[in-house]
mmCIF file of C-alpha atoms in Angstrom:
data_model
loop_
_atom_site.group_PDB
_atom_site.id
_atom_site.type_symbol
_atom_site.label_atom_id
_atom_site.label_comp_id
_atom_site.label_asym_id
_atom_site.label_seq_id
_atom_site.Cartn_x
_atom_site.Cartn_y
_atom_site.Cartn_z
ATOM 1 C CA MET A 25 0.134 0.157 0.089
ATOM 2 C CA THR A 26 1.794 3.168 -1.617
ATOM 3 C CA VAL A 27 1.124 6.689 -1.128
ATOM 4 C CA GLU A 28 2.122 8.895 -3.643
ATOM 5 C CA SER A 29 1.952 13.036 -3.635
ATOM 6 C CA ILE A 30 1.426 15.390 -6.425
ATOM 7 C CA PRO A 31 2.012 18.945 -5.516
ATOM 8 C CA VAL A 32 -0.552 21.474 -6.295
ATOM 9 C CA LYS A 33 -0.407 25.362 -6.383
ATOM 10 C CA ALA A 34 -3.998 25.206 -4.831
ATOM 11 C CA ALA A 35 -6.267 22.095 -3.375
ATOM 12 C CA PRO A 36 -8.821 21.169 -5.951
ATOM 13 C CA LYS A 37 -12.415 21.899 -4.741
ATOM 14 C CA ALA A 38 -13.603 18.762 -6.561
ATOM 15 C CA LEU A 39 -12.192 15.766 -7.887
ATOM 16 C CA ALA A 40 -13.076 13.086 -10.397
ATOM 17 C CA TRP A 41 -11.137 10.502 -12.889
ATOM 18 C CA GLN A 42 -11.602 10.730 -16.406
ATOM 19 C CA GLY A 43 -9.658 7.935 -17.475
ATOM 20 C CA ASP A 44 -6.356 7.764 -15.523
ATOM 21 C CA GLU A 45 -6.485 11.631 -15.556
ATOM 22 C CA LEU A 46 -7.706 13.218 -12.322
ATOM 23 C CA VAL A 47 -9.988 16.621 -12.996
ATOM 24 C CA SER A 48 -11.439 19.118 -10.969
ATOM 25 C CA GLY A 49 -14.396 20.615 -10.977
ATOM 26 C CA CYS A 50 -12.862 23.621 -12.553
ATOM 27 C CA GLY A 51 -10.902 22.751 -15.518
ATOM 28 C CA ARG A 52 -7.472 21.673 -13.889
ATOM 29 C CA ARG A 53 -6.643 18.265 -14.787
ATOM 30 C CA TRP A 54 -3.386 16.020 -13.867
ATOM 31 C CA GLY A 55 -1.607 12.895 -15.555
ATOM 32 C CA ARG A 56 0.200 9.796 -14.382
ATOM 33 C CA ASP A 57 3.240 12.236 -15.002
ATOM 34 C CA GLY A 58 1.928 14.487 -11.843
ATOM 35 C CA VAL A 59 2.181 17.564 -14.289
ATOM 36 C CA GLU A 60 -0.907 19.975 -13.588
ATOM 37 C CA ARG A 61 -2.591 21.173 -16.891
ATOM 38 C CA LYS A 62 -4.994 24.122 -17.141
ATOM 39 C CA ALA A 63 -7.948 24.493 -18.625
ATOM 40 C CA VAL A 64 -8.544 28.142 -20.917
ATOM 41 C CA PHE A 65 -11.729 28.608 -19.089
ATOM 42 C CA THR A 66 -12.113 27.741 -15.016
ATOM 43 C CA TRP A 67 -14.161 28.496 -12.592
ATOM 44 C CA SER A 68 -13.309 29.641 -9.256
ATOM 45 C CA LEU A 69 -14.963 31.926 -6.494
ATOM 46 C CA PRO A 70 -17.355 32.143 -5.038
ATOM 47 C CA PHE A 71 -17.783 28.347 -5.503
ATOM 48 C CA ASP A 72 -15.979 26.011 -3.432
ATOM 49 C CA ALA A 73 -17.575 22.468 -4.197
ATOM 50 C CA GLY A 74 -18.159 20.487 -7.502
ATOM 51 C CA ILE A 75 -19.532 17.428 -8.568
ATOM 52 C CA THR A 76 -19.055 15.783 -11.692
ATOM 53 C CA SER A 77 -21.318 12.648 -13.317
ATOM 54 C CA ALA A 78 -20.621 9.679 -13.524
ATOM 55 C CA SER A 79 -20.717 9.640 -17.607
ATOM 56 C CA GLY A 80 -18.208 12.738 -17.071
ATOM 57 C CA ARG A 81 -20.300 14.736 -19.356
ATOM 58 C CA TYR A 82 -21.963 17.064 -17.184
ATOM 59 C CA SER A 83 -20.338 18.690 -13.773
ATOM 60 C CA ALA A 84 -21.514 21.568 -11.264
ATOM 61 C CA VAL A 85 -19.694 23.937 -9.124
ATOM 62 C CA TYR A 86 -21.621 25.411 -6.424
ATOM 63 C CA GLN A 87 -20.970 27.191 -2.957
ATOM 64 C CA GLU A 88 -21.163 24.297 -0.260
ATOM 65 C CA ARG A 89 -22.746 26.533 2.288
ATOM 66 C CA GLY A 90 -24.639 29.206 0.222
ATOM 67 C CA THR A 91 -27.506 29.619 -2.615
ATOM 68 C CA GLN A 92 -25.630 29.559 -5.952
ATOM 69 C CA GLY A 93 -24.468 27.284 -8.287
ATOM 70 C CA VAL A 94 -23.562 26.560 -11.925
ATOM 71 C CA LEU A 95 -24.242 23.316 -14.081
ATOM 72 C CA LEU A 96 -21.919 22.864 -16.807
ATOM 73 C CA GLU A 97 -21.289 20.417 -20.096
ATOM 74 C CA GLY A 98 -17.379 20.505 -20.170
ATOM 75 C CA GLU A 99 -16.503 24.376 -20.440
ATOM 76 C CA ARG A 100 -20.156 25.296 -21.373
ATOM 77 C CA VAL A 101 -22.254 26.601 -19.265
ATOM 78 C CA VAL A 102 -26.097 24.722 -19.244
ATOM 79 C CA ARG A 103 -27.699 27.069 -16.573
ATOM 80 C CA ALA A 104 -27.497 28.752 -13.211
ATOM 81 C CA LEU A 105 -28.482 26.862 -10.246
ATOM 82 C CA ASN A 106 -30.026 27.918 -6.871
ATOM 83 C CA ARG A 107 -31.426 27.043 -3.545
ATOM 84 C CA SER A 108 -33.431 28.640 -0.897
ATOM 85 C CA ASP A 109 -31.663 30.799 1.398
ATOM 86 C CA TYR A 110 -33.468 29.567 4.564
ATOM 87 C CA GLN A 111 -30.408 27.950 6.738
ATOM 88 C CA ALA A 112 -28.696 28.067 3.870
ATOM 89 C CA PRO A 113 -24.985 28.638 6.111
ATOM 90 C CA ASN A 114 -25.812 26.093 8.137
ATOM 91 C CA TYR A 115 -26.355 22.807 5.752
ATOM 92 C CA ASP A 116 -24.558 21.350 2.879
ATOM 93 C CA TYR A 117 -25.956 22.487 -0.715
ATOM 94 C CA PRO A 118 -28.225 19.347 -1.681
ATOM 95 C CA LEU A 119 -27.529 18.221 -5.209
ATOM 96 C CA ALA A 120 -26.437 15.040 -7.244
ATOM 97 C CA LEU A 121 -25.956 14.088 -10.764
ATOM 98 C CA GLY A 122 -27.113 10.611 -12.607
ATOM 99 C CA THR A 123 -28.567 8.924 -15.227
ATOM 100 C CA LEU A 124 -32.061 7.286 -15.057
ATOM 101 C CA GLY A 125 -32.806 4.164 -16.176
ATOM 102 C CA ASP A 126 -34.297 5.452 -19.430
ATOM 103 C CA GLY A 127 -30.882 7.149 -20.191
ATOM 104 C CA ARG A 128 -31.738 10.768 -19.594
ATOM 105 C CA GLU A 129 -29.421 12.578 -17.389
ATOM 106 C CA VAL A 130 -30.458 14.629 -14.570
ATOM 107 C CA VAL A 131 -30.070 17.020 -11.594
ATOM 108 C CA VAL A 132 -31.318 16.372 -8.574
ATOM 109 C CA HIS A 133 -31.585 19.596 -5.984
ATOM 110 C CA CYS A 134 -34.137 21.709 -4.018
ATOM 111 C CA PRO A 135 -34.555 24.673 -6.454
ATOM 112 C CA ASP A 136 -37.346 26.229 -4.648
ATOM 113 C CA GLU A 137 -37.605 25.254 -0.950
ATOM 114 C CA TYR A 138 -35.164 23.212 1.304
ATOM 115 C CA ASN A 139 -37.455 20.336 1.900
ATOM 116 C CA VAL A 140 -38.975 20.008 -1.774
ATOM 117 C CA LEU A 141 -36.831 17.630 -4.041
ATOM 118 C CA GLN A 142 -36.897 18.089 -7.705
ATOM 119 C CA VAL A 143 -35.607 16.147 -10.905
ATOM 120 C CA GLU A 144 -34.824 17.897 -13.875
ATOM 121 C CA ASP A 145 -33.887 16.573 -17.325
ATOM 122 C CA VAL A 146 -30.241 18.274 -17.017
ATOM 123 C CA ALA A 147 -29.824 19.010 -21.068
ATOM 124 C CA SER A 148 -33.087 20.606 -21.232
ATOM 125 C CA GLY A 149 -33.917 21.736 -17.591
ATOM 126 C CA GLU A 150 -37.627 20.357 -17.677
ATOM 127 C CA ARG A 151 -38.605 19.699 -14.235
ATOM 128 C CA LEU A 152 -39.843 16.125 -14.166
ATOM 129 C CA THR A 153 -41.367 16.250 -10.687
ATOM 130 C CA ALA A 154 -43.380 19.270 -11.123
ATOM 131 C CA GLY A 155 -46.858 18.879 -9.431
ATOM 132 C CA ARG A 156 -48.858 19.272 -5.891
ATOM 133 C CA ARG A 157 -46.132 18.569 -2.989
ATOM 134 C CA GLU A 158 -47.034 18.225 0.535
ATOM 135 C CA PRO A 159 -43.286 18.158 2.174
ATOM 136 C CA GLN A 160 -42.089 17.527 5.226
ATOM 137 C CA ASP A 161 -40.052 19.772 7.536
ATOM 138 C CA VAL A 162 -36.686 17.737 6.855
ATOM 139 C CA PHE A 163 -33.849 19.616 5.390
ATOM 140 C CA HIS A 164 -32.167 17.475 2.432
ATOM 141 C CA SER A 165 -28.499 17.863 2.314
ATOM 142 C CA ARG A 166 -26.154 15.068 0.562
ATOM 143 C CA LEU A 167 -28.073 13.429 -2.127
ATOM 144 C CA SER A 168 -26.674 10.315 -4.910
ATOM 145 C CA LEU A 169 -28.433 8.138 -7.176
ATOM 146 C CA SER A 170 -28.023 4.583 -7.416
ATOM 147 C CA PRO A 171 -26.190 3.433 -9.890
ATOM 148 C CA ASP A 172 -29.144 2.689 -12.577
ATOM 149 C CA GLY A 173 -30.725 5.612 -11.376
ATOM 150 C CA ARG A 174 -33.505 3.979 -9.582
ATOM 151 C CA TYR A 175 -33.476 5.238 -6.063
ATOM 152 C CA LEU A 176 -32.306 8.258 -4.512
ATOM 153 C CA LEU A 177 -30.827 8.023 -1.316
ATOM 154 C CA ALA A 178 -30.925 11.752 0.694
ATOM 155 C CA VAL A 179 -28.882 12.332 3.725
ATOM 156 C CA GLY A 180 -30.082 15.036 5.710
ATOM 157 C CA TRP A 181 -31.493 16.278 9.234
ATOM 158 C CA PHE A 182 -34.595 17.709 11.089
ATOM 159 C CA TRP A 183 -34.844 19.710 14.180
ATOM 160 C CA HIS A 184 -33.218 19.466 16.858
ATOM 161 C CA PRO A 185 -30.906 18.686 14.936
ATOM 162 C CA PHE A 186 -30.283 15.237 14.182
ATOM 163 C CA GLY A 187 -29.304 13.325 11.118
ATOM 164 C CA ILE A 188 -31.551 11.355 8.814
ATOM 165 C CA ALA A 189 -31.616 9.339 5.582
ATOM 166 C CA MET A 190 -34.527 8.587 3.444
ATOM 167 C CA VAL A 191 -34.578 6.803 0.435
ATOM 168 C CA TYR A 192 -37.107 7.216 -2.662
ATOM 169 C CA ASP A 193 -38.391 5.614 -6.096
ATOM 170 C CA THR A 194 -37.262 7.742 -9.003
ATOM 171 C CA ALA A 195 -39.454 6.069 -11.163
ATOM 172 C CA LEU A 196 -42.241 6.125 -9.001
ATOM 173 C CA ALA A 197 -41.485 10.232 -8.472
ATOM 174 C CA LEU A 198 -41.407 10.675 -12.100
ATOM 175 C CA THR A 199 -45.539 9.509 -11.862
ATOM 176 C CA ASP A 200 -46.156 10.971 -8.455
ATOM 177 C CA PRO A 201 -44.001 13.544 -7.543
ATOM 178 C CA ALA A 202 -45.573 13.766 -4.082
ATOM 179 C CA THR A 203 -43.827 10.552 -3.021
ATOM 180 C CA LEU A 204 -40.635 12.606 -2.695
ATOM 181 C CA ASP A 205 -42.335 14.369 0.397
ATOM 182 C CA GLY A 206 -43.162 10.793 2.348
ATOM 183 C CA GLU A 207 -41.239 8.411 4.051
ATOM 184 C CA GLY A 208 -39.798 6.742 0.792
ATOM 185 C CA LEU A 209 -38.567 3.012 1.123
ATOM 186 C CA LEU A 210 -36.209 2.961 4.275
ATOM 187 C CA PRO A 211 -38.764 2.958 7.420
ATOM 188 C CA ALA A 212 -37.643 6.400 9.710
ATOM 189 C CA ALA A 213 -37.590 3.222 12.626
ATOM 190 C CA ALA A 214 -34.935 2.279 11.206
ATOM 191 C CA VAL A 215 -32.562 4.887 11.402
ATOM 192 C CA LEU A 216 -33.953 7.038 14.312
ATOM 193 C CA THR A 217 -31.671 5.530 16.971
ATOM 194 C CA GLY A 218 -28.334 6.650 15.937
ATOM 195 C CA GLU A 219 -28.266 9.800 13.992
ATOM 196 C CA VAL A 220 -27.231 8.907 10.102
ATOM 197 C CA THR A 221 -24.315 11.007 8.942
ATOM 198 C CA ALA A 222 -22.879 9.470 5.692
ATOM 199 C CA GLY A 223 -24.162 7.118 2.849
ATOM 200 C CA CYS A 224 -23.143 5.564 -0.330
ATOM 201 C CA TRP A 225 -24.706 2.937 -2.846
ATOM 202 C CA LEU A 226 -22.614 -0.408 -3.149
ATOM 203 C CA ASP A 227 -24.863 -1.565 -6.177
ATOM 204 C CA VAL A 228 -28.393 -0.998 -7.274
ATOM 205 C CA ASP A 229 -30.110 -2.827 -4.468
ATOM 206 C CA ARG A 230 -27.965 -2.127 -1.078
ATOM 207 C CA LEU A 231 -26.748 0.699 0.282
ATOM 208 C CA VAL A 232 -24.734 1.778 3.373
ATOM 209 C CA LEU A 233 -25.229 4.242 5.974
ATOM 210 C CA ALA A 234 -23.036 5.419 9.163
ATOM 211 C CA THR A 235 -24.195 6.596 12.418
ATOM 212 C CA GLY A 236 -22.468 8.768 14.512
ATOM 213 C CA THR A 237 -22.013 9.282 18.122
ATOM 214 C CA GLU A 238 -25.447 10.835 18.415
ATOM 215 C CA GLY A 239 -28.143 8.782 19.327
ATOM 216 C CA GLY A 240 -29.122 5.907 22.162
ATOM 217 C CA SER A 241 -27.585 2.503 22.589
ATOM 218 C CA GLY A 242 -30.209 0.774 20.670
ATOM 219 C CA GLY A 243 -30.560 -2.671 20.585
ATOM 220 C CA GLU A 244 -33.631 -2.830 18.662
ATOM 221 C CA GLU A 245 -33.527 -5.493 15.961
ATOM 222 C CA SER A 246 -34.987 -2.955 13.306
ATOM 223 C CA THR A 247 -32.870 -0.053 14.252
ATOM 224 C CA LEU A 248 -29.168 1.201 13.368
ATOM 225 C CA PRO A 249 -27.842 2.082 16.411
ATOM 226 C CA ALA A 250 -25.141 5.038 17.106
ATOM 227 C CA ARG A 251 -21.632 4.586 15.275
ATOM 228 C CA HIS A 252 -22.507 1.974 13.392
ATOM 229 C CA LEU A 253 -22.286 0.497 9.743
ATOM 230 C CA GLY A 254 -25.338 -0.725 8.298
ATOM 231 C CA VAL A 255 -25.891 -2.196 5.088
ATOM 232 C CA TRP A 256 -29.576 -1.737 3.815
ATOM 233 C CA SER A 257 -31.689 -4.216 1.036
ATOM 234 C CA VAL A 258 -33.758 -1.777 -0.823
ATOM 235 C CA SER A 259 -35.750 -4.698 -2.553
ATOM 236 C CA GLU A 260 -36.084 -7.005 0.838
ATOM 237 C CA GLY A 261 -36.393 -3.949 3.150
ATOM 238 C CA ARG A 262 -34.258 -4.831 5.692
ATOM 239 C CA TRP A 263 -30.755 -4.584 7.128
ATOM 240 C CA LEU A 264 -28.637 -7.234 5.790
ATOM 241 C CA HIS A 265 -25.344 -6.077 8.207
ATOM 242 C CA ARG A 266 -25.286 -3.911 11.313
ATOM 243 C CA ASN A 267 -22.141 -3.697 12.872
ATOM 244 C CA PRO A 268 -19.954 -1.100 15.001
ATOM 245 C CA ILE A 269 -17.670 1.297 13.985
ATOM 246 C CA ALA A 270 -14.564 1.209 16.118
ATOM 247 C CA ASN A 271 -12.120 4.064 17.013
ATOM 248 C CA ALA A 272 -13.535 6.394 14.979
ATOM 249 C CA GLU A 273 -16.582 8.546 13.612
ATOM 250 C CA PRO A 274 -17.556 7.614 10.111
ATOM 251 C CA GLY A 275 -17.721 11.268 8.970
ATOM 252 C CA VAL A 276 -19.738 12.617 6.171
ATOM 253 C CA LEU A 277 -18.467 11.112 3.296
ATOM 254 C CA LEU A 278 -18.231 7.349 2.340
ATOM 255 C CA LEU A 279 -16.950 5.982 -0.909
ATOM 256 C CA PRO A 280 -18.021 2.568 -2.160
ATOM 257 C CA ARG A 281 -15.606 -0.402 -3.016
ATOM 258 C CA GLY A 282 -16.732 -3.667 -3.982
ATOM 259 C CA ASP A 283 -18.141 -4.729 -0.293
ATOM 260 C CA HIS A 284 -16.193 -2.334 1.395
ATOM 261 C CA VAL A 285 -16.500 1.519 2.034
ATOM 262 C CA ILE A 286 -13.372 3.952 2.299
ATOM 263 C CA SER A 287 -14.632 6.383 4.873
ATOM 264 C CA LEU A 288 -12.892 9.975 5.264
ATOM 265 C CA PHE A 289 -12.858 11.576 9.071
ATOM 266 C CA GLY A 290 -9.662 12.595 9.976
ATOM 267 C CA HIS A 291 -7.641 10.483 7.642
ATOM 268 C CA PRO A 292 -9.115 7.771 5.180
ATOM 269 C CA ARG A 293 -9.916 4.041 6.364
ATOM 270 C CA LEU A 294 -11.339 0.942 4.591
ATOM 271 C CA LEU A 295 -13.920 -0.645 6.290
ATOM 272 C CA ASP A 296 -15.805 -4.041 5.601
ATOM 273 C CA THR A 297 -19.078 -3.803 5.278
ATOM 274 C CA ALA A 298 -20.364 -6.943 6.326
ATOM 275 C CA THR A 299 -18.621 -6.828 9.693
ATOM 276 C CA GLY A 300 -17.430 -3.412 10.401
ATOM 277 C CA ARG A 301 -13.711 -4.335 10.267
ATOM 278 C CA LEU A 302 -10.674 -1.727 9.782
ATOM 279 C CA VAL A 303 -9.498 -3.218 7.235
ATOM 280 C CA ALA A 304 -6.548 -0.325 6.274
ATOM 281 C CA GLU A 305 -5.864 2.948 7.386
ATOM 282 C CA TRP A 306 -3.308 6.081 6.447
ATOM 283 C CA PRO A 307 -3.311 8.500 8.888
ATOM 284 C CA GLU A 308 -0.255 9.994 7.077
ATOM 285 C CA VAL A 309 -3.011 11.334 4.811
ATOM 286 C CA ASP A 310 -5.055 14.392 6.193
ATOM 287 C CA VAL A 311 -9.196 14.417 5.864
ATOM 288 C CA PRO A 312 -11.288 17.312 7.402
ATOM 289 C CA MET A 313 -12.648 16.459 10.354
ATOM 290 C CA LYS A 314 -16.671 16.932 9.398
ATOM 291 C CA ALA A 315 -18.805 14.666 11.335
ATOM 292 C CA THR A 316 -22.196 16.034 9.950
ATOM 293 C CA CYS A 317 -23.256 17.998 6.748
ATOM 294 C CA PHE A 318 -24.857 20.441 8.974
ATOM 295 C CA GLY A 319 -23.272 23.177 11.635
ATOM 296 C CA VAL A 320 -23.224 26.561 12.446
ATOM 297 C CA SER A 321 -19.320 25.986 12.207
ATOM 298 C CA HIS A 322 -18.786 25.059 8.985
ATOM 299 C CA VAL A 323 -16.102 22.200 8.214
ATOM 300 C CA PRO A 324 -15.246 21.869 4.316
ATOM 301 C CA SER A 325 -16.065 18.629 3.000
ATOM 302 C CA PRO A 326 -13.354 16.144 1.953
ATOM 303 C CA VAL A 327 -12.476 16.007 -1.384
ATOM 304 C CA ALA A 328 -11.666 12.635 -3.070
ATOM 305 C CA ALA A 329 -12.189 10.487 -5.950
ATOM 306 C CA LEU A 330 -11.906 6.534 -6.157
ATOM 307 C CA HIS A 331 -10.659 5.318 -9.489
ATOM 308 C CA PRO A 332 -13.121 3.201 -11.477
ATOM 309 C CA ASP A 333 -11.002 0.053 -11.102
ATOM 310 C CA GLY A 334 -10.927 0.464 -7.510
ATOM 311 C CA THR A 335 -7.549 0.677 -7.248
ATOM 312 C CA GLN A 336 -6.249 4.094 -6.469
ATOM 313 C CA LEU A 337 -8.059 6.822 -4.487
ATOM 314 C CA ALA A 338 -7.012 10.686 -4.805
ATOM 315 C CA ILE A 339 -7.851 12.982 -1.797
ATOM 316 C CA ALA A 340 -7.004 16.379 -2.294
ATOM 317 C CA GLN A 341 -4.696 17.961 0.395
ATOM 318 C CA ALA A 342 -3.476 21.505 1.473
ATOM 319 C CA GLN A 343 -0.616 21.804 -1.221
ATOM 320 C CA SER A 344 -0.823 18.460 -2.972
ATOM 321 C CA LEU A 345 -2.879 15.198 -4.150
ATOM 322 C CA ALA A 346 -2.430 12.015 -1.853
ATOM 323 C CA LEU A 347 -2.756 8.898 -4.241
ATOM 324 C CA ILE A 348 -3.417 5.674 -2.444
ATOM 325 C CA THR A 349 -2.763 2.545 -3.989
ATOM 326 C CA LEU A 350 -5.399 0.215 -2.142
ATOM 327 C CA PRO A 351 -4.973 -3.236 -1.082
#
């Protein structure tokens, strides 16, 4: 397990792999030779975060604790993005890019109200979930679509505050948008014992959720207690695995790698999702210690990207990119 370092003039605010090159959301790229190449046209302030679609065709840059964003196709501006200013300085911008089962690339965000999820066609801007809505009082934040685009995971929070996760059927939402306002496919009782801080999709059916230190000790068969890692099957509607996370909080970002996940809090850790066991860790690589997606004190989210073949993990540092060869 080796860690290489690529010097950078400024830490990128987003990272994604395109082949064997690393690219940022603002036009910078690095090849295997470690040389930084810059696009003619780039974005910077006021945007401090970014994401890239799985296809690599679209990206977005935005204010993590602000209201503005820009949707891009390559270097071309597709359109401006926005969200409600209600509590915007206190939680991360809800935004996801993905592809539905019919091949349409979409953006999922909350353009009007903090608690109203919308699915829109990326290219045209057509709102695919327009209709009457009755939203709950929940702040949606970290959004991710399953690999086949069928399901949407939303990790957010509600008052007091307390972190929560919800899962929705996007195919159903296209015919009945109000289904994005209900409990969804993940029973609230399954995730109310421990505070959910992070989640990701292992495949088209299984998702991983991680809980932080807040919450009770649990013990009920159907719940995910505090400081646990759980694997939930959407099709079976139950936990496949639930195990304690030893010695560390999970943080806000999980990256899937087969039946493992990479947890990013303080430094990267490779965890077995079936057992919660620590497989490997890299304490020499600094990662922001961000415990939740909300909070008056803003800690920037970790910036990391896993190579599609699962062999290398890139993590933005203050003055370099750390490249970890995974076991």
